[in-house]
Amino acid sequence: MTETAGDDVNQTQWTTERVLALSSWHDDWRGLRVAVLGLGVTGFSVADTLVELGARVRVVYGAPDPDRERLLDVIGAERFCAESNPEQLGDLAAFGPDLVVVSPGYRPDHPLTAWAAQRGLPVWGDIELGWRLRDKTPRVADWICITGTNGKTTTTQLTAHMLVAGGLRATPAGNIGTPILDALRDPQGYDAIVVELSSFQLERLGEISPYASACLNFADDHLDWHGGPEAYWGAKAKVYEHTQVACVYNRADAETERMVEEADVVEGARAVSFGLDSPPPSGFGVVEGILIDRGFHAERRAEAYELVTVAELAERGIAAPHMVQNVLAASALARSRGVEPAEIAHAILNFTPDAHRAQLLGEHDGVQWIDDSKATNAHAADASLRALRRVVWIVGGLLKGVDIGQLVSEHAHRLRGVVVIGAERDDVLTALERHAPDVPRIEISDDAEARETVEAGRAGEVMTRAVQAAASLATEGDTVLLAPAAASMDQFKDYPDRGRQFQAAVRELE
């Protein structure tokens, strides 16, 4: 090794040690060369934050975004846009970063992150960066972290709603849409931040220590991204690591319980379960139609707090079994932070879930129509199907490497008809032929490439045909359910767009 090469190695090692030592907003981030991969909501929040701290920031991304590009120019960040990975990699190498911060969508084996790892550079996600910067204001928030294959967003919103009802300054953030770094830069600070975490974010979680944590449920999803079920399980299990007070888990889901059992938590942290059955002394559950808390009652072996009734939830449209589980999980998390049962009950009875989550649209000619476009995987679709008796099911999209055969088999008895949409229709049709051969089905074909369908604005046409097909299969007393068990980006911009197109097509029936 030449003397110059040795100096370069020593300089890189010194810089890396400096980066890894940064653990506060008030540390010296000035002059640090940071490459940010991706220019979505998360990527821009990372760039904006690091520029504010005085770092030299270069954003590398693959698709033009004129609005955010203008904002990058305004704040003083550098940028480079190219479709191909080799071009991006060349720019990244020329920039010579000290730190790489990655947007959630980048797989662990992505060429740019692999390049950084091979050179020993720190590679962080936005959550790890946020944890290091959480002390911008004197009011340092407790983090309540939530993951799960399904139900994350509703539970995150509901938990934050309960905390606010309990008099705390709290907000939802993370995968829910508001980047964690935006919440942390609020000048007033928060008492608690409820952080929704996707498996992508958990992959690069870093050493955080949440006040309380929950994995709501576990089922195969994103196997194509993670590389298999074990890797996906391992990512989800990280949510419990270093939890300080309460690890909330689903006692009907053995995998979430195993995650808690294997987690390295702060001494004294409790395991608190939730479920639809009568709860043990350390749990939340349902007894004679009443949601109860035995987890935080001083006399929990003999007494319990009553929260709300299932009948009251039904009046709010949140009495489906999976929604009741979300309510119980949120209640457990809020109780761990000191919110009183009466405050929790008030929050529940004043909560309205987001659109496209088992949203009842109404009835037409004796047929109910439900929009659960948010059911982007088999586990979510299973929950929606279980809540109904006679269903005409609109299904299909991008299956993300998951076989839906078992889902079809378990619900074949309730299916009155199936409308198949999406790019991976053959896989759905094969599952139907194998497990529900006698159920009538209609395939909504599209000869154009899926992406062209979105760009040409024909997504509405696809859904109109699907709704008309479903109406032809449904009879009085049936429910038409949009629960695709698949991602939406083959024929729609995203799952809200898919839901909006569905609702518009349903309105046209009237």
Short mmCIF file of C-alpha atoms in Angstrom, two decimals:
data_model
loop_
_atom_site.label_atom_id
_atom_site.label_comp_id
_atom_site.label_asym_id
_atom_site.label_seq_id
_atom_site.Cartn_x
_atom_site.Cartn_y
_atom_site.Cartn_z
CA MET A 1 0.00 0.00 0.00
CA THR A 2 1.37 3.42 -0.95
CA GLU A 3 1.65 6.19 1.59
CA THR A 4 -1.13 8.14 -0.19
CA ALA A 5 -3.44 5.12 -0.20
CA GLY A 6 -2.74 4.57 3.48
CA ASP A 7 -3.56 8.20 4.23
CA ASP A 8 -6.85 7.84 2.33
CA VAL A 9 -7.80 4.76 4.36
CA ASN A 10 -6.94 6.48 7.63
CA GLN A 11 -8.92 9.58 6.61
CA THR A 12 -11.95 7.44 5.69
CA GLN A 13 -11.73 5.58 9.00
CA TRP A 14 -11.50 8.85 10.93
CA THR A 15 -14.48 10.30 9.05
CA THR A 16 -16.56 7.17 9.64
CA GLU A 17 -15.78 7.26 13.35
CA ARG A 18 -16.84 10.90 13.41
CA VAL A 19 -20.12 10.07 11.66
CA LEU A 20 -20.94 7.18 13.98
CA ALA A 21 -20.31 9.40 17.01
CA LEU A 22 -22.99 11.89 15.90
CA SER A 23 -25.92 11.33 18.26
CA SER A 24 -27.49 14.74 18.80
CA TRP A 25 -28.96 17.66 16.89
CA HIS A 26 -26.45 19.78 18.76
CA ASP A 27 -23.39 17.86 17.54
CA ASP A 28 -21.28 19.32 14.72
CA TRP A 29 -22.68 18.11 11.40
CA ARG A 30 -21.11 20.94 9.42
CA GLY A 31 -19.20 20.03 6.28
CA LEU A 32 -20.22 16.39 6.38
CA ARG A 33 -20.68 15.04 2.85
CA VAL A 34 -24.01 13.18 2.79
CA ALA A 35 -25.53 11.40 -0.18
CA VAL A 36 -29.30 11.01 0.00
CA LEU A 37 -30.76 8.25 -2.17
CA GLY A 38 -34.25 9.00 -3.43
CA LEU A 39 -36.31 12.15 -3.84
CA GLY A 40 -39.67 11.17 -2.44
CA VAL A 41 -41.27 12.61 0.67
CA THR A 42 -38.70 10.90 2.89
CA GLY A 43 -35.69 11.77 0.75
CA PHE A 44 -36.57 15.45 0.65
CA SER A 45 -37.11 15.58 4.43
CA VAL A 46 -33.67 14.05 4.96
CA ALA A 47 -32.01 16.51 2.60
CA ASP A 48 -33.80 19.49 4.13
CA THR A 49 -32.82 18.44 7.64
CA LEU A 50 -29.16 17.85 6.85
CA VAL A 51 -28.82 21.14 4.98
CA GLU A 52 -30.24 22.88 8.05
CA LEU A 53 -27.51 21.17 10.10
CA GLY A 54 -24.81 22.48 7.78
CA ALA A 55 -23.95 19.29 5.91
CA ARG A 56 -23.11 19.22 2.23
CA VAL A 57 -25.97 17.22 0.72
CA ARG A 58 -26.29 15.62 -2.70
CA VAL A 59 -29.54 13.87 -3.62
CA VAL A 60 -29.26 11.05 -6.16
CA TYR A 61 -32.52 9.83 -7.68
CA GLY A 62 -34.03 8.13 -10.71
CA ALA A 63 -37.12 10.07 -11.81
CA PRO A 64 -37.57 13.83 -12.38
CA ASP A 65 -39.62 15.71 -9.78
CA PRO A 66 -39.77 19.37 -10.82
CA ASP A 67 -41.39 20.65 -7.62
CA ARG A 68 -38.94 19.00 -5.24
CA GLU A 69 -36.02 19.78 -7.53
CA ARG A 70 -36.87 23.49 -7.28
CA LEU A 71 -37.02 23.18 -3.51
CA LEU A 72 -33.63 21.46 -3.41
CA ASP A 73 -32.18 24.38 -5.34
CA VAL A 74 -33.77 26.84 -2.91
CA ILE A 75 -32.39 25.15 0.23
CA GLY A 76 -28.94 24.70 -1.32
CA ALA A 77 -28.76 20.93 -1.79
CA GLU A 78 -27.01 19.40 -4.80
CA ARG A 79 -28.86 16.92 -7.01
CA PHE A 80 -28.31 14.36 -9.73
CA CYS A 81 -31.05 12.58 -11.66
CA ALA A 82 -30.47 9.59 -13.93
CA GLU A 83 -32.57 6.52 -14.71
CA SER A 84 -29.74 3.99 -14.79
CA ASN A 85 -27.95 2.66 -11.72
CA PRO A 86 -24.49 2.87 -13.39
CA GLU A 87 -24.95 6.60 -13.98
CA GLN A 88 -26.12 7.15 -10.42
CA LEU A 89 -23.25 5.06 -9.11
CA GLY A 90 -20.74 7.10 -11.08
CA ASP A 91 -22.10 10.31 -9.61
CA LEU A 92 -22.15 8.86 -6.10
CA ALA A 93 -18.52 7.77 -6.36
CA ALA A 94 -17.46 11.15 -7.71
CA PHE A 95 -19.21 12.90 -4.82
CA GLY A 96 -17.34 10.76 -2.30
CA PRO A 97 -19.84 10.74 0.58
CA ASP A 98 -18.99 10.33 4.25
CA LEU A 99 -22.51 9.07 4.94
CA VAL A 100 -25.31 7.62 2.81
CA VAL A 101 -28.95 8.03 3.89
CA VAL A 102 -31.35 5.76 2.05
CA SER A 103 -35.05 6.20 1.31
CA PRO A 104 -37.15 3.20 2.39
CA GLY A 105 -37.73 1.73 -1.06
CA TYR A 106 -34.09 0.82 -1.70
CA ARG A 107 -33.54 -2.92 -1.26
CA PRO A 108 -30.64 -4.10 0.90
CA ASP A 109 -28.87 -5.43 -2.21
CA HIS A 110 -29.34 -2.28 -4.30
CA PRO A 111 -26.14 -1.48 -6.25
CA LEU A 112 -25.76 1.98 -4.65
CA THR A 113 -26.11 0.77 -1.06
CA ALA A 114 -23.93 -2.25 -1.83
CA TRP A 115 -21.24 0.12 -3.14
CA ALA A 116 -21.37 2.14 0.08
CA ALA A 117 -21.26 -0.94 2.29
CA GLN A 118 -18.26 -2.35 0.42
CA ARG A 119 -16.37 0.84 1.23
CA GLY A 120 -17.26 0.76 4.88
CA LEU A 121 -19.43 3.86 4.69
CA PRO A 122 -22.29 4.24 7.19
CA VAL A 123 -25.65 3.59 5.49
CA TRP A 124 -28.64 4.85 7.48
CA GLY A 125 -32.36 5.05 6.99
CA ASP A 126 -34.39 8.10 7.97
CA ILE A 127 -35.47 6.46 11.24
CA GLU A 128 -31.90 5.99 12.47
CA LEU A 129 -31.06 9.56 11.48
CA GLY A 130 -34.20 10.78 13.26
CA TRP A 131 -33.31 8.94 16.46
CA ARG A 132 -29.93 10.67 16.52
CA LEU A 133 -31.59 14.07 15.99
CA ARG A 134 -34.53 13.70 18.36
CA ASP A 135 -33.28 16.31 20.85
CA LYS A 136 -33.62 19.44 18.72
CA THR A 137 -35.98 20.94 21.32
CA PRO A 138 -35.81 20.50 25.10
CA ARG A 139 -39.12 18.60 24.84
CA VAL A 140 -37.70 15.26 23.70
CA ALA A 141 -40.54 12.99 22.63
CA ASP A 142 -41.06 9.38 23.63
CA TRP A 143 -41.31 7.16 20.57
CA ILE A 144 -44.16 4.66 20.34
CA CYS A 145 -43.36 2.39 17.41
CA ILE A 146 -45.92 0.34 15.48
CA THR A 147 -45.52 -2.22 12.74
CA GLY A 148 -47.38 -5.26 11.45
CA THR A 149 -48.38 -6.71 8.14
CA ASN A 150 -51.72 -4.89 8.38
CA GLY A 151 -53.48 -2.28 10.49
CA LYS A 152 -50.43 -0.07 11.06
CA THR A 153 -51.84 3.22 9.85
CA THR A 154 -55.19 2.99 11.62
CA THR A 155 -53.54 1.91 14.88
CA THR A 156 -50.93 4.67 14.61
CA GLN A 157 -53.59 7.33 14.04
CA LEU A 158 -55.78 5.99 16.81
CA THR A 159 -52.91 5.80 19.32
CA ALA A 160 -51.94 9.41 18.62
CA HIS A 161 -55.61 10.41 18.91
CA MET A 162 -55.78 8.74 22.35
CA LEU A 163 -52.58 10.40 23.54
CA VAL A 164 -53.95 13.81 22.57
CA ALA A 165 -57.19 12.99 24.39
CA GLY A 166 -55.02 12.28 27.42
CA GLY A 167 -53.59 15.80 27.34
CA LEU A 168 -50.27 14.99 25.67
CA ARG A 169 -48.84 16.80 22.68
CA ALA A 170 -48.54 13.91 20.24
CA THR A 171 -48.51 13.24 16.51
CA PRO A 172 -48.34 10.29 14.11
CA ALA A 173 -45.28 10.13 11.85
CA GLY A 174 -43.10 7.79 9.83
CA ASN A 175 -44.54 5.53 7.16
CA ILE A 176 -47.95 7.10 7.73
CA GLY A 177 -47.04 10.03 5.47
CA THR A 178 -45.40 12.62 7.72
CA PRO A 179 -41.64 11.92 7.77
CA ILE A 180 -40.17 11.46 11.22
CA LEU A 181 -37.71 14.27 10.58
CA ASP A 182 -40.51 16.74 9.89
CA ALA A 183 -42.12 15.87 13.24
CA LEU A 184 -38.82 16.19 15.09
CA ARG A 185 -38.22 19.67 13.70
CA ASP A 186 -41.49 21.05 15.07
CA PRO A 187 -40.34 24.04 17.15
CA GLN A 188 -42.67 23.18 20.06
CA GLY A 189 -41.57 19.57 20.30
CA TYR A 190 -43.81 16.67 21.32
CA ASP A 191 -44.41 14.58 24.41
CA ALA A 192 -44.81 11.51 22.21
CA ILE A 193 -44.46 10.60 18.54
CA VAL A 194 -46.31 7.54 17.30
CA VAL A 195 -44.07 6.11 14.59
CA GLU A 196 -45.50 3.81 11.94
CA LEU A 197 -42.70 1.61 10.63
CA SER A 198 -42.75 -0.35 7.38
CA SER A 199 -40.61 -3.45 6.99
CA PHE A 200 -38.43 -1.39 4.64
CA GLN A 201 -37.73 1.15 7.39
CA LEU A 202 -37.18 -1.60 9.95
CA GLU A 203 -34.53 -3.12 7.69
CA ARG A 204 -32.34 -0.08 8.51
CA LEU A 205 -33.71 0.76 11.93
CA GLY A 206 -30.44 1.35 13.76
CA GLU A 207 -30.12 1.43 17.54
CA ILE A 208 -33.33 3.11 18.66
CA SER A 209 -35.07 2.59 22.02
CA PRO A 210 -38.85 3.09 21.83
CA TYR A 211 -40.93 3.86 24.89
CA ALA A 212 -43.46 1.24 23.74
CA SER A 213 -43.74 -0.92 20.65
CA ALA A 214 -46.16 -3.20 18.84
CA CYS A 215 -46.24 -5.69 16.00
CA LEU A 216 -49.94 -6.06 15.29
CA ASN A 217 -49.78 -9.24 13.23
CA PHE A 218 -47.48 -11.17 10.93
CA ALA A 219 -48.09 -12.78 7.54
CA ASP A 220 -46.00 -13.16 4.42
CA ASP A 221 -45.65 -9.92 2.47
CA HIS A 222 -42.94 -8.12 0.48
CA LEU A 223 -41.10 -11.42 0.12
CA ASP A 224 -39.72 -10.27 -3.22
CA TRP A 225 -38.14 -7.24 -1.53
CA HIS A 226 -36.78 -8.95 1.60
CA GLY A 227 -35.72 -12.14 -0.13
CA GLY A 228 -37.89 -14.55 1.87
CA PRO A 229 -40.12 -15.00 4.93
CA GLU A 230 -37.29 -15.29 7.45
CA ALA A 231 -35.79 -11.97 6.42
CA TYR A 232 -39.23 -10.34 6.50
CA TRP A 233 -39.85 -11.77 9.99
CA GLY A 234 -36.47 -10.55 11.16
CA ALA A 235 -37.20 -7.02 9.97
CA LYS A 236 -40.57 -6.90 11.73
CA ALA A 237 -39.10 -8.30 14.97
CA LYS A 238 -36.70 -5.35 15.24
CA VAL A 239 -39.55 -3.15 16.46
CA TYR A 240 -39.31 -4.67 19.95
CA GLU A 241 -35.55 -4.28 20.38
CA HIS A 242 -34.57 -2.02 23.32
CA THR A 243 -38.20 -1.23 24.21
CA GLN A 244 -38.35 0.60 27.52
CA VAL A 245 -41.85 0.09 28.98
CA ALA A 246 -44.32 -2.06 27.01
CA CYS A 247 -44.09 -4.62 24.21
CA VAL A 248 -47.63 -4.96 22.87
CA TYR A 249 -48.35 -8.11 20.87
CA ASN A 250 -51.23 -10.11 19.38
CA ARG A 251 -51.78 -13.20 21.51
CA ALA A 252 -53.66 -14.90 18.64
CA ASP A 253 -50.53 -14.55 16.49
CA ALA A 254 -47.75 -16.84 17.69
CA GLU A 255 -45.17 -15.05 15.56
CA THR A 256 -45.64 -11.69 17.29
CA GLU A 257 -45.39 -13.42 20.66
CA ARG A 258 -42.15 -15.09 19.57
CA MET A 259 -40.80 -11.71 18.51
CA VAL A 260 -41.36 -10.40 22.04
CA GLU A 261 -39.84 -13.49 23.64
CA GLU A 262 -36.68 -13.17 21.57
CA ALA A 263 -36.30 -9.38 21.86
CA ASP A 264 -33.53 -7.75 23.86
CA VAL A 265 -35.54 -5.17 25.80
CA VAL A 266 -34.74 -2.70 28.56
CA GLU A 267 -34.96 -4.37 31.96
CA GLY A 268 -38.44 -3.94 33.39
CA ALA A 269 -40.25 -3.69 30.06
CA ARG A 270 -43.54 -5.60 30.14
CA ALA A 271 -45.19 -7.84 27.58
CA VAL A 272 -48.82 -6.76 27.10
CA SER A 273 -51.11 -8.80 24.88
CA PHE A 274 -54.32 -7.98 23.02
CA GLY A 275 -56.93 -10.22 21.43
CA LEU A 276 -60.61 -10.78 20.81
CA ASP A 277 -60.95 -13.30 23.64
CA SER A 278 -61.12 -12.84 27.42
CA PRO A 279 -57.72 -11.42 28.36
CA PRO A 280 -55.16 -12.73 30.85
CA PRO A 281 -54.07 -10.40 33.69
CA SER A 282 -51.49 -8.72 31.46
CA GLY A 283 -53.76 -8.19 28.48
CA PHE A 284 -56.54 -6.38 26.67
CA GLY A 285 -59.54 -8.21 25.23
CA VAL A 286 -63.29 -8.58 24.91
CA VAL A 287 -65.70 -9.94 27.54
CA GLU A 288 -69.45 -10.09 26.88
CA GLY A 289 -69.21 -7.47 24.14
CA ILE A 290 -67.08 -5.05 26.21
CA LEU A 291 -63.47 -4.11 25.42
CA ILE A 292 -61.51 -4.29 28.67
CA ASP A 293 -58.07 -3.49 30.03
CA ARG A 294 -56.55 -5.90 32.51
CA GLY A 295 -53.03 -4.92 31.63
CA PHE A 296 -52.81 -1.68 33.59
CA HIS A 297 -55.28 -2.20 36.44
CA ALA A 298 -53.66 -2.23 39.88
CA GLU A 299 -55.77 -5.29 40.74
CA ARG A 300 -55.57 -6.83 37.30
CA ARG A 301 -55.83 -10.43 38.47
CA ALA A 302 -59.37 -9.78 39.73
CA GLU A 303 -60.45 -6.46 38.18
CA ALA A 304 -60.43 -4.72 34.80
CA TYR A 305 -61.20 -1.35 33.28
CA GLU A 306 -64.08 -1.17 30.82
CA LEU A 307 -63.29 0.86 27.71
CA VAL A 308 -66.09 0.73 25.10
CA THR A 309 -68.59 -1.81 23.79
CA VAL A 310 -68.53 -3.58 20.46
CA ALA A 311 -71.97 -2.09 19.82
CA GLU A 312 -70.54 1.41 20.20
CA LEU A 313 -67.75 0.52 17.76
CA ALA A 314 -70.38 -0.71 15.30
CA GLU A 315 -72.01 2.72 15.38
CA ARG A 316 -68.66 4.18 14.32
CA GLY A 317 -68.16 1.57 11.58
CA ILE A 318 -65.13 0.03 13.31
CA ALA A 319 -66.54 -3.21 14.74
CA ALA A 320 -65.03 -5.66 12.23
CA PRO A 321 -62.75 -8.10 14.09
CA HIS A 322 -59.52 -6.70 12.69
CA MET A 323 -60.62 -3.17 13.57
CA VAL A 324 -61.42 -4.24 17.15
CA GLN A 325 -57.90 -5.64 17.38
CA ASN A 326 -56.50 -2.30 16.20
CA VAL A 327 -58.53 -0.50 18.88
CA LEU A 328 -57.25 -2.87 21.59
CA ALA A 329 -53.63 -2.50 20.48
CA ALA A 330 -53.87 1.30 20.40
CA SER A 331 -55.51 1.28 23.83
CA ALA A 332 -52.67 -0.78 25.27
CA LEU A 333 -50.05 1.57 23.83
CA ALA A 334 -51.85 4.67 25.08
CA ARG A 335 -52.39 3.17 28.54
CA SER A 336 -48.66 2.45 28.73
CA ARG A 337 -48.08 6.20 28.40
CA GLY A 338 -50.57 7.01 31.17
CA VAL A 339 -53.77 7.86 29.28
CA GLU A 340 -56.81 7.12 31.47
CA PRO A 341 -59.53 4.63 30.40
CA ALA A 342 -62.21 7.34 30.17
CA GLU A 343 -59.94 9.42 27.92
CA ILE A 344 -59.32 6.40 25.72
CA ALA A 345 -63.05 5.72 25.44
CA HIS A 346 -63.69 9.33 24.45
CA ALA A 347 -60.98 9.12 21.77
CA ILE A 348 -62.33 5.87 20.33
CA LEU A 349 -65.86 7.21 20.05
CA ASN A 350 -64.62 10.32 18.25
CA PHE A 351 -62.37 8.56 15.75
CA THR A 352 -63.01 8.13 12.03
CA PRO A 353 -60.71 5.83 10.02
CA ASP A 354 -59.19 7.00 6.74
CA ALA A 355 -60.91 6.29 3.45
CA HIS A 356 -60.34 3.01 1.60
CA ARG A 357 -60.08 0.98 4.82
CA ALA A 358 -63.14 -1.30 4.86
CA GLN A 359 -65.16 1.81 4.00
CA LEU A 360 -68.88 1.12 3.58
CA LEU A 361 -70.06 3.08 0.54
CA GLY A 362 -73.72 2.23 0.84
CA GLU A 363 -76.27 -0.06 -0.79
CA HIS A 364 -77.56 -0.30 -4.36
CA ASP A 365 -80.38 -2.66 -5.34
CA GLY A 366 -79.96 -4.60 -2.10
CA VAL A 367 -76.19 -5.03 -2.55
CA GLN A 368 -73.63 -3.49 -0.17
CA TRP A 369 -70.43 -1.99 -1.59
CA ILE A 370 -67.23 -1.84 0.48
CA ASP A 371 -63.95 -0.14 -0.47
CA ASP A 372 -60.97 -1.82 1.18
CA SER A 373 -58.40 -0.81 -1.41
CA LYS A 374 -55.89 -0.63 1.47
CA ALA A 375 -55.98 -4.45 1.56
CA THR A 376 -52.75 -4.67 -0.40
CA ASN A 377 -51.84 -8.19 0.74
CA ALA A 378 -53.53 -11.51 1.46
CA HIS A 379 -53.56 -11.01 5.23
CA ALA A 380 -55.53 -7.76 4.93
CA ALA A 381 -57.94 -9.24 2.40
CA ASP A 382 -58.48 -12.20 4.72
CA ALA A 383 -59.57 -9.87 7.52
CA SER A 384 -62.08 -8.13 5.26
CA LEU A 385 -63.50 -11.35 3.86
CA ARG A 386 -63.95 -12.87 7.32
CA ALA A 387 -66.24 -10.02 8.33
CA LEU A 388 -68.73 -10.86 5.54
CA ARG A 389 -71.08 -13.73 4.68
CA ARG A 390 -71.78 -13.52 0.93
CA VAL A 391 -69.19 -11.74 -1.20
CA VAL A 392 -68.53 -10.74 -4.77
CA TRP A 393 -64.81 -10.14 -4.55
CA ILE A 394 -62.75 -7.75 -6.69
CA VAL A 395 -59.16 -9.02 -6.45
CA GLY A 396 -55.80 -8.67 -8.15
CA GLY A 397 -52.83 -6.43 -8.86
CA LEU A 398 -49.18 -6.95 -7.92
CA LEU A 399 -48.97 -9.96 -5.56
CA LYS A 400 -45.40 -9.21 -4.38
CA GLY A 401 -44.30 -12.83 -4.57
CA VAL A 402 -47.11 -14.18 -2.34
CA ASP A 403 -49.27 -17.18 -3.29
CA ILE A 404 -52.93 -16.41 -2.56
CA GLY A 405 -54.09 -20.00 -2.94
CA GLN A 406 -54.69 -20.46 0.78
CA LEU A 407 -56.67 -17.22 0.92
CA VAL A 408 -58.96 -18.41 -1.88
CA SER A 409 -59.34 -21.84 -0.29
CA GLU A 410 -60.34 -20.44 3.10
CA HIS A 411 -63.01 -18.15 1.68
CA ALA A 412 -64.35 -20.14 -1.27
CA HIS A 413 -67.52 -20.96 0.68
CA ARG A 414 -68.49 -17.27 1.00
CA LEU A 415 -67.71 -16.24 -2.58
CA ARG A 416 -70.71 -15.61 -4.86
CA GLY A 417 -68.47 -14.36 -7.64
CA VAL A 418 -64.99 -13.01 -8.32
CA VAL A 419 -63.81 -10.17 -10.57
CA VAL A 420 -60.10 -10.41 -11.37
CA ILE A 421 -58.10 -7.30 -12.23
CA GLY A 422 -54.42 -6.45 -12.40
CA ALA A 423 -51.20 -7.44 -14.11
CA GLU A 424 -50.83 -10.81 -12.35
CA ARG A 425 -54.28 -12.12 -13.20
CA ASP A 426 -53.00 -15.54 -14.25
CA ASP A 427 -51.82 -16.31 -10.70
CA VAL A 428 -55.22 -15.32 -9.28
CA LEU A 429 -57.12 -17.29 -11.92
CA THR A 430 -54.98 -20.35 -11.24
CA ALA A 431 -55.74 -20.14 -7.51
CA LEU A 432 -59.46 -19.80 -8.24
CA GLU A 433 -59.46 -22.76 -10.62
CA ARG A 434 -57.71 -24.91 -8.03
CA HIS A 435 -59.55 -23.86 -4.88
CA ALA A 436 -62.90 -22.40 -6.02
CA PRO A 437 -63.64 -23.97 -9.42
CA ASP A 438 -67.42 -23.56 -9.14
CA VAL A 439 -67.37 -19.84 -8.29
CA PRO A 440 -68.30 -17.61 -11.25
CA ARG A 441 -65.48 -15.31 -12.25
CA ILE A 442 -64.93 -12.49 -14.71
CA GLU A 443 -61.47 -11.41 -15.87
CA ILE A 444 -61.00 -7.72 -16.62
CA SER A 445 -58.27 -7.92 -19.26
CA ASP A 446 -56.21 -5.03 -20.50
CA ASP A 447 -54.14 -5.57 -23.61
CA ALA A 448 -51.94 -2.53 -22.92
CA GLU A 449 -48.96 -2.67 -20.65
CA ALA A 450 -49.94 -1.86 -17.07
CA ARG A 451 -47.83 1.29 -16.78
CA GLU A 452 -49.27 2.57 -20.05
CA THR A 453 -52.70 2.10 -18.53
CA VAL A 454 -51.83 4.55 -15.76
CA GLU A 455 -50.11 7.02 -18.05
CA ALA A 456 -53.01 6.99 -20.52
CA GLY A 457 -55.48 7.68 -17.75
CA ARG A 458 -57.40 4.45 -18.35
CA ALA A 459 -57.36 3.27 -14.71
CA GLY A 460 -60.91 4.57 -14.34
CA GLU A 461 -61.98 2.53 -17.36
CA VAL A 462 -60.53 -0.63 -15.82
CA MET A 463 -62.37 -0.08 -12.54
CA THR A 464 -65.63 0.87 -14.25
CA ARG A 465 -65.59 -2.45 -16.08
CA ALA A 466 -64.75 -4.25 -12.83
CA VAL A 467 -67.63 -2.62 -10.96
CA GLN A 468 -70.08 -3.37 -13.76
CA ALA A 469 -68.91 -7.00 -13.77
CA ALA A 470 -69.33 -7.23 -9.99
CA ALA A 471 -72.84 -5.78 -10.24
CA SER A 472 -73.74 -8.46 -12.78
CA LEU A 473 -72.64 -11.20 -10.37
CA ALA A 474 -74.19 -9.79 -7.19
CA THR A 475 -77.72 -10.47 -5.98
CA GLU A 476 -79.73 -8.98 -3.14
CA GLY A 477 -78.02 -9.62 0.20
CA ASP A 478 -74.52 -9.86 -1.28
CA THR A 479 -71.61 -7.51 -0.59
CA VAL A 480 -69.25 -6.38 -3.34
CA LEU A 481 -65.85 -6.08 -1.72
CA LEU A 482 -62.80 -4.39 -3.22
CA ALA A 483 -60.04 -6.09 -1.23
CA PRO A 484 -57.41 -6.76 -3.91
CA ALA A 485 -54.85 -8.67 -1.79
CA ALA A 486 -52.26 -6.97 -3.99
CA ALA A 487 -50.41 -3.75 -4.57
CA SER A 488 -51.93 -1.25 -6.97
CA MET A 489 -49.14 0.29 -9.02
CA ASP A 490 -49.68 -1.90 -12.06
CA GLN A 491 -52.92 -0.18 -13.08
CA PHE A 492 -53.28 2.71 -10.60
CA LYS A 493 -51.08 5.40 -9.10
CA ASP A 494 -51.46 3.94 -5.61
CA TYR A 495 -54.07 2.28 -3.40
CA PRO A 496 -55.97 5.57 -2.70
CA ASP A 497 -56.26 6.12 -6.46
CA ARG A 498 -57.57 2.57 -6.85
CA GLY A 499 -60.13 3.24 -4.11
CA ARG A 500 -61.20 6.58 -5.60
CA GLN A 501 -61.70 4.98 -9.00
CA PHE A 502 -63.79 2.25 -7.37
CA GLN A 503 -65.95 4.73 -5.51
CA ALA A 504 -66.49 6.80 -8.64
CA ALA A 505 -67.54 3.71 -10.58
CA VAL A 506 -69.95 2.67 -7.82
CA ARG A 507 -71.56 6.12 -7.89
CA GLU A 508 -72.16 5.72 -11.63
CA LEU A 509 -74.40 2.74 -10.90
CA GLU A 510 -76.96 4.93 -9.15
#
